[in-house]
Coordinates of C-alpha atoms and ligand atoms in Angstrom, one line a residue:
Chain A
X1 CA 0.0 0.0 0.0
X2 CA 1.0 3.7 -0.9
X3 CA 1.3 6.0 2.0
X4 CA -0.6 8.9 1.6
X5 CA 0.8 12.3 0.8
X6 CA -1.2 14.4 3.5
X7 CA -1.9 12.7 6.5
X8 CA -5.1 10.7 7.1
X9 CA -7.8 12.2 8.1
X10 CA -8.7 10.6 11.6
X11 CA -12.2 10.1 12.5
X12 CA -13.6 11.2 16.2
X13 CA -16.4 8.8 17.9
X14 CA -18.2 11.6 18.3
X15 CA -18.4 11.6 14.4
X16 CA -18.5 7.6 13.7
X17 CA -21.8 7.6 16.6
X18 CA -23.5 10.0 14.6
X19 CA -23.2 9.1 11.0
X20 CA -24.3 5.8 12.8
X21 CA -27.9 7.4 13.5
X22 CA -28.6 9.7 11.5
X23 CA -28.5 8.1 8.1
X24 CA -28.8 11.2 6.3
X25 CA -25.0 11.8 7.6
X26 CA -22.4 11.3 4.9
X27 CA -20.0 8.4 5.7
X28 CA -17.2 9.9 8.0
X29 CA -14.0 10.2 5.6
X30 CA -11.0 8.2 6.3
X31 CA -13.4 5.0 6.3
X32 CA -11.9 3.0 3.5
X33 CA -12.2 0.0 1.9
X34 CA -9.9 -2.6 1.0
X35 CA -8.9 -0.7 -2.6
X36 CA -8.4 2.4 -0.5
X37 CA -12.3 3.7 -1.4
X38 CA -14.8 5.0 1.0
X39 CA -16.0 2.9 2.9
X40 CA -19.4 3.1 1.9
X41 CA -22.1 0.6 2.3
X42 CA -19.7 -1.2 4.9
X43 CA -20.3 1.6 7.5
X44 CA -23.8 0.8 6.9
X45 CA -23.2 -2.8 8.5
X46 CA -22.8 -0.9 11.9
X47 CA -25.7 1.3 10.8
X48 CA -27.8 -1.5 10.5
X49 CA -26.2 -3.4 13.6
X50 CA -27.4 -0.6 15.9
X51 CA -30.6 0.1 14.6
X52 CA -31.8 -3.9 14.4
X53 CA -30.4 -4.5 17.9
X54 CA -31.7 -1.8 19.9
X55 CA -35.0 -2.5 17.8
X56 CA -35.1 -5.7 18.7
X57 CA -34.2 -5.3 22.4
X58 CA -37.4 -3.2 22.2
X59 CA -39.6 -5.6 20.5
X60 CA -38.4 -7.6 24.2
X61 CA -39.3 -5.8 26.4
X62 CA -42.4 -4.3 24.9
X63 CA -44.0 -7.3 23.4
X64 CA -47.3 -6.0 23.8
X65 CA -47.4 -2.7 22.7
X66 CA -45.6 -4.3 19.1
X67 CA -48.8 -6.4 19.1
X68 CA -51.3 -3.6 19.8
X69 CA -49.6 -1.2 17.2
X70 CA -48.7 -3.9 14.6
X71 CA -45.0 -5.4 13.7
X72 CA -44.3 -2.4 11.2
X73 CA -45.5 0.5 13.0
X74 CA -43.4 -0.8 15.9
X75 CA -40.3 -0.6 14.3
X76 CA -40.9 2.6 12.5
X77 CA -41.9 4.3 16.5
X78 CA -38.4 1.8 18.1
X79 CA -36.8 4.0 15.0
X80 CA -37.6 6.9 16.1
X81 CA -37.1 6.3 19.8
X82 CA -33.9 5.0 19.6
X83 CA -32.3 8.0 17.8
X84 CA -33.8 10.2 20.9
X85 CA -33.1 7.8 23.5
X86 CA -30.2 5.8 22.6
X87 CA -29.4 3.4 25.9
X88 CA -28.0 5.2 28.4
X89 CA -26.7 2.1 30.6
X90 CA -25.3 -1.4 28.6
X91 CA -27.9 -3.4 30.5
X92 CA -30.0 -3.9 28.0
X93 CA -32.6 -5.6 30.2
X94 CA -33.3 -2.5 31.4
X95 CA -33.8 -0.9 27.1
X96 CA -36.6 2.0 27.6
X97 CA -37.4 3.6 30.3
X98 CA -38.4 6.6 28.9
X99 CA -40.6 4.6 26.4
X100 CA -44.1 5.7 28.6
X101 CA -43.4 9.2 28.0
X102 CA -42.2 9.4 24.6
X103 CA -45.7 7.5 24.0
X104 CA -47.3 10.7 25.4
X105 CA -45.7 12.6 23.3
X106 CA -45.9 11.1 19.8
X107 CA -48.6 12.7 18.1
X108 CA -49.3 9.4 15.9
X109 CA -50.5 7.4 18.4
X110 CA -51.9 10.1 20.2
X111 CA -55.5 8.5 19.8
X112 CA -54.3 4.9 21.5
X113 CA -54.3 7.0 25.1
X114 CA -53.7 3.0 27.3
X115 CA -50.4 2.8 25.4
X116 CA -48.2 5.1 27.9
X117 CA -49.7 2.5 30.6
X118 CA -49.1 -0.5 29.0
X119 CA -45.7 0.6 28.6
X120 CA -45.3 1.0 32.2
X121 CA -46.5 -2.3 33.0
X122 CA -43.8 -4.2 30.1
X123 CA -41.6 -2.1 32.4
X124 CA -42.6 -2.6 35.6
X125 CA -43.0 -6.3 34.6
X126 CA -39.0 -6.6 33.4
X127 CA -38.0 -4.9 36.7
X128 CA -40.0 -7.3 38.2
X129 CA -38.1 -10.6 36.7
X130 CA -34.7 -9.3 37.4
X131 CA -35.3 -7.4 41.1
X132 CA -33.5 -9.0 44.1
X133 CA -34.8 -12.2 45.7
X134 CA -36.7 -12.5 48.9
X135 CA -38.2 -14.7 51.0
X136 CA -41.6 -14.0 52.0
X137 CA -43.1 -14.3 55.4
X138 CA -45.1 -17.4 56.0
X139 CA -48.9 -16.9 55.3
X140 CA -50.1 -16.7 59.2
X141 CA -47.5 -14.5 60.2
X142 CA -50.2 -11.7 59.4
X143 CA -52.9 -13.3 61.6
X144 CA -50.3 -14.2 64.5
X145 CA -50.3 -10.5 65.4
X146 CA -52.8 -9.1 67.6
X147 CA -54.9 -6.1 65.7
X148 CA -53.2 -3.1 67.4
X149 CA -50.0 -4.3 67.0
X150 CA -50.8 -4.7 63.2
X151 CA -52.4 -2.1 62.5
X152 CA -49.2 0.2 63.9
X153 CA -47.4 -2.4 61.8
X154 CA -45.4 -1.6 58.5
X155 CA -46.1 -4.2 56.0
X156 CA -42.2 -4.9 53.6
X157 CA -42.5 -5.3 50.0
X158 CA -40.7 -7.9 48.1
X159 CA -38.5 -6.0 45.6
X160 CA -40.1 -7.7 42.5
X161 CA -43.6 -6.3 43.6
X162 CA -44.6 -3.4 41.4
X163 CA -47.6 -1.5 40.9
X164 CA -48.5 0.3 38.0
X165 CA -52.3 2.7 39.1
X166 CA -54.5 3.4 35.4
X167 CA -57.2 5.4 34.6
X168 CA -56.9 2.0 31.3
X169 CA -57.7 -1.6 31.7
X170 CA -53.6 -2.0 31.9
X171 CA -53.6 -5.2 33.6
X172 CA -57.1 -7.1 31.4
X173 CA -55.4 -5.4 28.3
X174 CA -52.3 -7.1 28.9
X175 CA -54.1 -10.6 29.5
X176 CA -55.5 -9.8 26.4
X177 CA -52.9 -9.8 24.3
X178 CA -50.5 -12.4 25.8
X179 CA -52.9 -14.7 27.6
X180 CA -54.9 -17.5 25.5
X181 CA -58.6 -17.2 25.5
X182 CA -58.6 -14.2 28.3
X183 CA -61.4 -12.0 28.1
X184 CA -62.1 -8.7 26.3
X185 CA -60.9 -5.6 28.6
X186 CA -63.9 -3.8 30.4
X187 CA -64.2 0.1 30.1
X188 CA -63.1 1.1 33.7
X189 CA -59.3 1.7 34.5
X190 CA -57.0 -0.8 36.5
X191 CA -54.6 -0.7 39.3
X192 CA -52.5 -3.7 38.1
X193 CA -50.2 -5.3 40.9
X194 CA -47.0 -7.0 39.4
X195 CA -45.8 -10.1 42.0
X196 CA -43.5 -12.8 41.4
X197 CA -44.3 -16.1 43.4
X198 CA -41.0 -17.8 42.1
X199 CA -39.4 -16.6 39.3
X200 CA -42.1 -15.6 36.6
X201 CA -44.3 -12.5 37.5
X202 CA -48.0 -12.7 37.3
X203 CA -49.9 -9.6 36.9
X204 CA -53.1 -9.2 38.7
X205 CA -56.2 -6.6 38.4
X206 CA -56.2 -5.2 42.0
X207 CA -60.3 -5.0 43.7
X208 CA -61.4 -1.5 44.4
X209 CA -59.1 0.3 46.9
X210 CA -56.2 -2.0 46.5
X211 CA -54.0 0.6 44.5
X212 CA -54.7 3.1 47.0
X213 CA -53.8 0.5 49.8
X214 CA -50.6 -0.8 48.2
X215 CA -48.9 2.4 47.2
X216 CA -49.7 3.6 51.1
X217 CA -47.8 0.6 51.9
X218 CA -45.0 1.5 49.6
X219 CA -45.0 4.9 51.0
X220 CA -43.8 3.7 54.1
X221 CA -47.0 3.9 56.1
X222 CA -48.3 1.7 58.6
X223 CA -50.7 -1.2 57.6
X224 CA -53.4 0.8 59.4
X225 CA -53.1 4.0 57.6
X226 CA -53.3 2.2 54.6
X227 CA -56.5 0.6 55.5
X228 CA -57.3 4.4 56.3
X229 CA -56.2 5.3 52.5
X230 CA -58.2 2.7 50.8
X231 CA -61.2 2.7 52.9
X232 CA -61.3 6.4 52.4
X233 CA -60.9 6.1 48.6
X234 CA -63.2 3.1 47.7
X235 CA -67.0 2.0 50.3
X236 CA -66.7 -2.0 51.4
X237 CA -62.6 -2.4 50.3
X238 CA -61.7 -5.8 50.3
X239 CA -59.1 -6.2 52.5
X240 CA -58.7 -10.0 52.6
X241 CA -58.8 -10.0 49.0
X242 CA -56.1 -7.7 48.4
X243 CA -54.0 -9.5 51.5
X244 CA -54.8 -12.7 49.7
X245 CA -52.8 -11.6 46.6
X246 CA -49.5 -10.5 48.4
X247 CA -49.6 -13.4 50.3
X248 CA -50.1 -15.5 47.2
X249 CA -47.8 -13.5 45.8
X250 CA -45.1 -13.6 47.8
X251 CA -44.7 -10.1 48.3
X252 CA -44.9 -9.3 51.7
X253 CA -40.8 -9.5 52.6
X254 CA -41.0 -9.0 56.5
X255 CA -43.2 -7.4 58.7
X256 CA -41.9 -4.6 60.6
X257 CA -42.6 -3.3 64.0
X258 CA -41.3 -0.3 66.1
X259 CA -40.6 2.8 64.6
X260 CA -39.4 3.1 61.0
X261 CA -35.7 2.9 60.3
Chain B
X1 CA -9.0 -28.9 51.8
X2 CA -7.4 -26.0 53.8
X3 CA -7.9 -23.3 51.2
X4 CA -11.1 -21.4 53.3
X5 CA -12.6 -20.2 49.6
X6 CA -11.9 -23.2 47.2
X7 CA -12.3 -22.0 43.6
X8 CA -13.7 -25.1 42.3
X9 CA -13.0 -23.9 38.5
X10 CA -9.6 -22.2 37.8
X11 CA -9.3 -22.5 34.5
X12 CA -11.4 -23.0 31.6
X13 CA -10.4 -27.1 29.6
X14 CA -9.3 -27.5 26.8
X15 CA -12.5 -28.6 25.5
X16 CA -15.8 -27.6 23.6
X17 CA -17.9 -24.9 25.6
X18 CA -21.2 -23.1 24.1
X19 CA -22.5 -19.7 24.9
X20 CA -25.1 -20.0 27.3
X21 CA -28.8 -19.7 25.9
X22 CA -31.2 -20.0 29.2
X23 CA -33.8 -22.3 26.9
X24 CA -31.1 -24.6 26.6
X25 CA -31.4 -24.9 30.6
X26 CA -32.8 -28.5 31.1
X27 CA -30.7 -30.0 28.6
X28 CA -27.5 -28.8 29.4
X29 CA -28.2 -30.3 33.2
X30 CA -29.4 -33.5 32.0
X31 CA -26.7 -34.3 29.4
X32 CA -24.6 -31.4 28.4
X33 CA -22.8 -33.9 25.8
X34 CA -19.1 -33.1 24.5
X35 CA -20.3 -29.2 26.2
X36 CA -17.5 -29.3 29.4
X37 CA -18.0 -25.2 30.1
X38 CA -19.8 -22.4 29.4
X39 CA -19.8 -18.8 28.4
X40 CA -22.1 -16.1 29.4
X41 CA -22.6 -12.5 28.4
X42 CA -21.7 -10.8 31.6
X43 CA -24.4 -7.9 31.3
X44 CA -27.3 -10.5 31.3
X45 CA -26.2 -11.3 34.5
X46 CA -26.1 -8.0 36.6
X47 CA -29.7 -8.2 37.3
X48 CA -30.5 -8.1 41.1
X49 CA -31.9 -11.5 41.2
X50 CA -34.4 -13.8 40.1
X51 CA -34.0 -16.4 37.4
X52 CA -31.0 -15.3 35.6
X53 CA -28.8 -16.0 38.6
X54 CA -30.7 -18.4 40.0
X55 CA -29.6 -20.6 36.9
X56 CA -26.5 -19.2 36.7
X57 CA -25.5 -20.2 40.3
X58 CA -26.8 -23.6 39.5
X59 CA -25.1 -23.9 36.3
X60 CA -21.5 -22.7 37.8
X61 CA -21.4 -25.6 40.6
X62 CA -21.4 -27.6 37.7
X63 CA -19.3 -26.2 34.8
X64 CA -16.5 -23.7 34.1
X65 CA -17.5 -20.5 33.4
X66 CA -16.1 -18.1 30.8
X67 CA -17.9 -14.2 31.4
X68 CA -17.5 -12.4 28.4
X69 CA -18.2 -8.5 28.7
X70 CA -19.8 -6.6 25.6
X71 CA -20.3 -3.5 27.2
X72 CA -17.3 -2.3 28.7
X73 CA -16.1 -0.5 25.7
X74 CA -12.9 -0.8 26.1
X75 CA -11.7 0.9 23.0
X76 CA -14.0 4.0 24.1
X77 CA -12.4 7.9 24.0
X78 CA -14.2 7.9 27.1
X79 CA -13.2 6.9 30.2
X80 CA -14.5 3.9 31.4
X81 CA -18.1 3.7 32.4
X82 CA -17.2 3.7 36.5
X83 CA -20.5 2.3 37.8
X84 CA -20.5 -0.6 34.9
X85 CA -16.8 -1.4 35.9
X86 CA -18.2 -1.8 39.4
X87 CA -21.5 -3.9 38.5
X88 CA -18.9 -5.9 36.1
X89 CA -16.4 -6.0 39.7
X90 CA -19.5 -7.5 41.7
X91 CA -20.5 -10.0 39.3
X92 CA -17.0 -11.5 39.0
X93 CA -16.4 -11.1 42.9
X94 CA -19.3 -13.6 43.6
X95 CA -19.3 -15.9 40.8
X96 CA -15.4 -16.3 40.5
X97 CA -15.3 -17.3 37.2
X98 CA -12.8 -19.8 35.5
X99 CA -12.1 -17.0 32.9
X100 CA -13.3 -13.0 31.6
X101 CA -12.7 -11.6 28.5
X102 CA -14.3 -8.2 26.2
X103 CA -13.7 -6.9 23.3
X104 CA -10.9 -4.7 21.2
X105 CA -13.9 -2.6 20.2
X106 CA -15.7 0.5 21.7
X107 CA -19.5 0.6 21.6
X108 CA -20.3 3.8 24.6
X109 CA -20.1 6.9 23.2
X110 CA -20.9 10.3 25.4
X111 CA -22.4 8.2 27.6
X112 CA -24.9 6.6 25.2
X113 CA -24.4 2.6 24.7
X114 CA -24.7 1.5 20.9
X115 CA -24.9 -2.7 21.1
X116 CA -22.7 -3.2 19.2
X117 CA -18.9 -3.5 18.8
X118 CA -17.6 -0.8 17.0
X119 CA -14.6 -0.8 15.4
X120 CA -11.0 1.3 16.1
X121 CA -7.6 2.4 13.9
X122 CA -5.0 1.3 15.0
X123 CA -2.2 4.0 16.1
X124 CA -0.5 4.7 18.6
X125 CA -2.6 7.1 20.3
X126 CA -5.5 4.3 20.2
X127 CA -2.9 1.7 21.5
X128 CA -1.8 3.6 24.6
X129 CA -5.9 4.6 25.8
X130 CA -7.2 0.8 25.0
X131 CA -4.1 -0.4 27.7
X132 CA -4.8 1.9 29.9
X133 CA -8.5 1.0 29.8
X134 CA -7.3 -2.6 30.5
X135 CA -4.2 -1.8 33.2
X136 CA -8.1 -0.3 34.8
X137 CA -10.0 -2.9 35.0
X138 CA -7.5 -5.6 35.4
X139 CA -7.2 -3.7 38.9
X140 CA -10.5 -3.5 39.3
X141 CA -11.8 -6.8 39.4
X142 CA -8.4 -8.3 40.4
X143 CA -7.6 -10.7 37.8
X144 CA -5.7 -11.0 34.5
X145 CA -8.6 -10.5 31.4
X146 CA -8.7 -11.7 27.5
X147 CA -8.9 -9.6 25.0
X148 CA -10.4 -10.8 21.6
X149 CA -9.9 -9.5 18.1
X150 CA -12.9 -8.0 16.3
X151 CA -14.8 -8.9 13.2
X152 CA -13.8 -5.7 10.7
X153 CA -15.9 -4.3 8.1
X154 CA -13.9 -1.3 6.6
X155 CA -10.5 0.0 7.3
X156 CA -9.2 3.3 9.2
X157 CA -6.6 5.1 6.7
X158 CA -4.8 6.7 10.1
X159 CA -4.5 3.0 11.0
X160 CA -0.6 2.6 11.3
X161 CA 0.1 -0.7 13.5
X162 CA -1.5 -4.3 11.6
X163 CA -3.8 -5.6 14.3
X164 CA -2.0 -8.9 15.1
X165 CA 0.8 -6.6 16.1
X166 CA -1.8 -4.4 17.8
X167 CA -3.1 -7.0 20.1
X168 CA 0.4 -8.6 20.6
X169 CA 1.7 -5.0 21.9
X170 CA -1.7 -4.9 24.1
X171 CA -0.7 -8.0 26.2
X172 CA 2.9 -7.4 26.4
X173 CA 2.1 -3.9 27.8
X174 CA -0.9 -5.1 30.4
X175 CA 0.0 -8.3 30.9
X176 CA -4.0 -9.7 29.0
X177 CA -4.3 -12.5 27.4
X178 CA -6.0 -12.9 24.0
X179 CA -9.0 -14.4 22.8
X180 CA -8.7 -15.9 19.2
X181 CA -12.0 -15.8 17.1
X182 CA -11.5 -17.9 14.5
X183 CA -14.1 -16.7 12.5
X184 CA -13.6 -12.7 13.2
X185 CA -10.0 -13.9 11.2
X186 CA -12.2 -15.5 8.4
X187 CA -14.7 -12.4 8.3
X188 CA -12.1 -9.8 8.7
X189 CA -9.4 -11.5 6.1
X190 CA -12.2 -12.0 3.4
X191 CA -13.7 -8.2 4.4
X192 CA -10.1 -6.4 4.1
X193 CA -8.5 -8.9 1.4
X194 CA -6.2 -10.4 3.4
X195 CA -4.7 -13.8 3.7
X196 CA -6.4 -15.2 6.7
X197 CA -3.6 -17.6 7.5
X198 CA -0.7 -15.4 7.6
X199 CA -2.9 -13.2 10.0
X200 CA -3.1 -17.2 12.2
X201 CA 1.1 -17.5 11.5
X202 CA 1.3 -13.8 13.3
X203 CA -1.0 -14.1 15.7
X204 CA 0.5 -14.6 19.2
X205 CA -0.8 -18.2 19.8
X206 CA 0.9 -18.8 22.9
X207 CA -0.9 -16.2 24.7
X208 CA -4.7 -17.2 23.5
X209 CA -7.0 -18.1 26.5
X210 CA -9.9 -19.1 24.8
X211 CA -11.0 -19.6 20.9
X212 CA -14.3 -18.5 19.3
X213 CA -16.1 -20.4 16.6
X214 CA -19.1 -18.6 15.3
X215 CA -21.2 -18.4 11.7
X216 CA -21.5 -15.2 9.5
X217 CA -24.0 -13.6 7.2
X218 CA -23.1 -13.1 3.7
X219 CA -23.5 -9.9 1.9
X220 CA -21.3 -7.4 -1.1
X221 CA -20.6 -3.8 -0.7
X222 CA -21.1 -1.2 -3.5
X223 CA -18.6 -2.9 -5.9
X224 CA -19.3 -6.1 -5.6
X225 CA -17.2 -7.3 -3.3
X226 CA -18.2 -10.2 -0.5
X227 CA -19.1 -8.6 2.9
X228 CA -19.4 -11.0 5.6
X229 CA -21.3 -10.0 8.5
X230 CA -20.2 -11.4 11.8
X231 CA -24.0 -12.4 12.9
X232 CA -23.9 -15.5 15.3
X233 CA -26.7 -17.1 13.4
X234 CA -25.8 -19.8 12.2
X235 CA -23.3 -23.3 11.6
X236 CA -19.5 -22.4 11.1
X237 CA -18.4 -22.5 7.9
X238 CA -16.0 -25.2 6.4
X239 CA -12.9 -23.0 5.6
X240 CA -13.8 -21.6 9.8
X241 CA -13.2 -25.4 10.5
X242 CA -10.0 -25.7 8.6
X243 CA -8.6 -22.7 10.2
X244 CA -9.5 -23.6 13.6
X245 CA -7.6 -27.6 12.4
X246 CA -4.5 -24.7 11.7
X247 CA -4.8 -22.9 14.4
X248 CA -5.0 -25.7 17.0
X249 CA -2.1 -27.9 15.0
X250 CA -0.3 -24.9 15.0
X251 CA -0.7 -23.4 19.1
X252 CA -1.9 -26.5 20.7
X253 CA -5.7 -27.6 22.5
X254 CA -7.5 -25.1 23.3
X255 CA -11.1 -23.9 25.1
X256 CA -12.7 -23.7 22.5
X257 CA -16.3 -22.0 21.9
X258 CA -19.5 -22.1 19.7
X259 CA -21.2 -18.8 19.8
X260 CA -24.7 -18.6 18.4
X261 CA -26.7 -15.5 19.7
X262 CA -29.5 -15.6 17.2
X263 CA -31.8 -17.2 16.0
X264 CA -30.5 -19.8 18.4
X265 CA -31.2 -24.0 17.3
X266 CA -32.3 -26.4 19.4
X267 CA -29.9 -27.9 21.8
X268 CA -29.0 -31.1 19.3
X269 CA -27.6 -28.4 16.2
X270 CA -26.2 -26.8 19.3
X271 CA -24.5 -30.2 20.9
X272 CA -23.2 -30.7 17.3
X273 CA -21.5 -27.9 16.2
X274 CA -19.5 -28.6 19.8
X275 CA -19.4 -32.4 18.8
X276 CA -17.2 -31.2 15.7
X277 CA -14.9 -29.1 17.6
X278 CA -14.2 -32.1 19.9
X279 CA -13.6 -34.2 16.7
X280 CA -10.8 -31.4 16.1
X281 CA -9.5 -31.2 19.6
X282 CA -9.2 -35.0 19.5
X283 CA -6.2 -34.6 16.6
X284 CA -4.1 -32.4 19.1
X285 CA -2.5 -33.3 22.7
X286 CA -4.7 -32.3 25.4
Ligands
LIG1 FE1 -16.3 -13.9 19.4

């Protein structure tokens, strides 16, 4: 190979990561090919690359929204989100965070309002499958405590419980979609509680008064002020239903009394 | 045994391995086959629990374990990413792995992550920051790292140093050890017109930890020429095989790995891309 007479013209990151996604970029000079031409349609392998991976780590971890919007229109929106949120962490597992809100904002499928929710819950359902471990506390530990000292109680989540509150159907539009033979999604919105008995979470509609109860007790309050939350938001809440599920659940971690840490 | 914390693994055999694929689960348990280790990508694994490392902690009482980073971007302007290094740190600290290796290859840029391993000329300035990223985290998670050659596409013109020479400088100066993908040669040889076996004849075989065997897509660029695509999708190809027979004739037995990412096969395609590589192993000294 001839050495060139000027020297070669070296090309910054900066300038390589943006000619990656913006195709509209030329191709950054000083990318050659083997005869000492540019580079060409080889810089569009790592165009392509990039755009099919972080397309296809959001067709993962959004599975239902792709089937809602359609295969296509999904990867022309993961287009689009990509370039304004490239990952900002090399976990991909954790690919989209900001997906709910840039659903908000994207006047195309500003008529599908339950997307930005159902986003949430993909999330809050990923988070969910990775979060630590724990082991929750045996089912009668609850009824082994006399009522005051419950009630002044605070109740510890598992870290893979999540909950994501809707004015949508979030948690019967999910079944929907991903569950065989579940039913159509009723009109009213959905506080969906995300548990993980094990190690594959299940996503549950919560009864009337069980969002309200649930994100008291993520708060940090005591199990009775919760019951005060939920009672005051819904008539006739359901307690033992609602305890049933984080018990079947295994999401209550511990139960603490004393004052909090 | 004395020794209070046995590692039960030191070292990886010289023997087939497959990247892990978690599908592949039951099998591997129940009769893994001529498989003797395995390789994860470490970033699957920094999850906070659940049945990632649930399996994994199964899977590592059992088998060797190679970790292979793709997101440390160690060829990055940048200086490494502090909190990955440290999530990378914890990961190795509990599972103690038999081996660890990344790329020469960047793919973080002002702190965005790209997937992919992106390629960097070779010079001297790039030479001095990629062992400085590795003198980093060699000290940071306490133990000696491989460093495997890339699959190229196009070439830098202010590249100045041939990459065999490149990497061979790397582990003199930080003390890695190298990571020999067979079919990166193949891809990168064909790609830059090169003969892929005097790239094997200078290649530092005596310091190569670990071989990769992997399939490639097929493609041309704007003239015409063949453009392989390093893709992980499928069978290695039969001049792959013969250079791995050259390779291991020429540096000895080596771990030696099937990667397939996507469109991953059924355990059996799996079991017998690894059965071939033992076929191959068999023809050298263990
Ligand atoms: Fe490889």
């Amino acid at each position: 190979m001839s050495r060139p007479q000027s020297p070669a013209p070296s090309v910054s990151q900066g300038t390589f990561t943006r000619a990656i996604l913006d195709a509209g970029q030329p191709v950054p000079e000083g990318l050659l090919d083997p005869e000492g031409r540019p580079a060409g349609r080889r810089f569009s392998v790592y165009r392509n690359n990039v755009a099919v991976s972080l397309t296809e780590a959001l067709a993962t971890a959004f599975p239902v929204i792709e089937k809602l919007i359609g295969e296509e229109n999904f990867k022309a929106v993961a287009g689009v989100f990509l370039r304004r949120y490239p990952p900002d962490s090399p976990l991909m597992m954790f690919y989209g965070q900001q997906m709910p809100a840039f659903l908000e904002g994207f006047e195309p499928l500003k008529h599908l309002g339950y997307l930005p929710d159902v986003a949430r819950l993909e999330i809050a359902l990923r988070e969910s499958y990775h979060a630590a471990d724990a082991t929750p506390v045996p089912p009668e530990a609850l009824q082994a405590l006399p009522p005051d000292r419950l009630m002044a109680a605070r109740l510890r989540l598992a870290p893979a419980l999540r909950l994501v509150r809707s004015r949508w159907p979030v948690a019967s539009i999910w079944h929907f979609n991903m569950s065989e033979g579940a039913p159509k999604p009723p009109a009213n919105g959905e506080n969906a509680l995300v548990t993980r008995p094990g190690f594959d979470p299940q996503i549950i509609a919560l009864p009337p008064g069980g969002g309200a109860f649930i994100a008291a007790l993520l708060a940090g309050e005591s199990f009775g002020a919760a019951l005060d939350a939920a009672s005051g938001a819904v008539e006739g809440f359901d307690l033992t239903a609602v305890l049933g599920l984080l018990i079947q659940g295994g999401a209550i971690a511990s139960i603490e009394e004393g004052p909090p840490a | 045994m004395l020794d209070a914390t046995p590692r039960r693994f030191d070292a990886l055999p010289n023997r087939p391995g497959v990247g892990y694929k978690p599908q592949h689960f039951a099998e591997i348990m129940e009769d893994p086959g001529p498989v003797d280790w395995l390789e994860i990508h470490a970033e699957n694994y920094m999850g906070a629990g659940g049945r990632p490392i649930a399996q994994l902690r199964h899977l590592a009482e059992r088998f060797p374990i190679s970790v292979h980073g793709v997101g440390l971007s160690i060829g990055g302007e940048a200086p490494l990413d502090a909190e990955h290094l440290a999530r990378l740190r914890q990961l190795l600290g509990w599972l103690n792995p038999a081996s660890f290796s990344e790329h020469l290859a960047w793919s973080t840029h002002d702190s965005h992550f790209f997937n992919d391993l992106l390629p960097l000329p070779y010079t001297e300035a790039t030479l001095a920051r990629v062992c400085a990223h590795i003198d980093q985290v060699q000290e940071a998670v306490g133990r000696r790292m491989l460093l495997e050659n890339p699959s190229t596409y196009l070439a830098f013109a202010e590249s100045q140093i041939p990459e065999t020479e490149f990497l061979a400088e790397i582990a003199a100066r930080t003390g890695c050890g190298l990571l020999f993908d067979v079919n990166n040669v193949f891809v990168s040889a064909t790609n830059q017109k090169t003969d892929p076996y005097s790239y094997i004849d200078a290649f530092p075989l005596h310091l190569v930890g670990e071989i990769h065997l992997g399939g490639h897509d097929e493609d041309e660029d704007d003239h015409g020429a063949p453009l392989l695509i390093d893709s992980h999708g499928c069978e290695v190809v039969d001049p792959v095989w013969e250079m791995y027979r050259y390779t291991l004739q020429k540096g000895g037995a080596k771990p030696s790995l099937i990667e397939w990412d996507n469109d991953v096969p059924e355990w059996p395609v799996l079991a017998a891309e690894a059965a071939r590589a033992d076929a191959l192993l068999a023809e050298v000294p263990a």
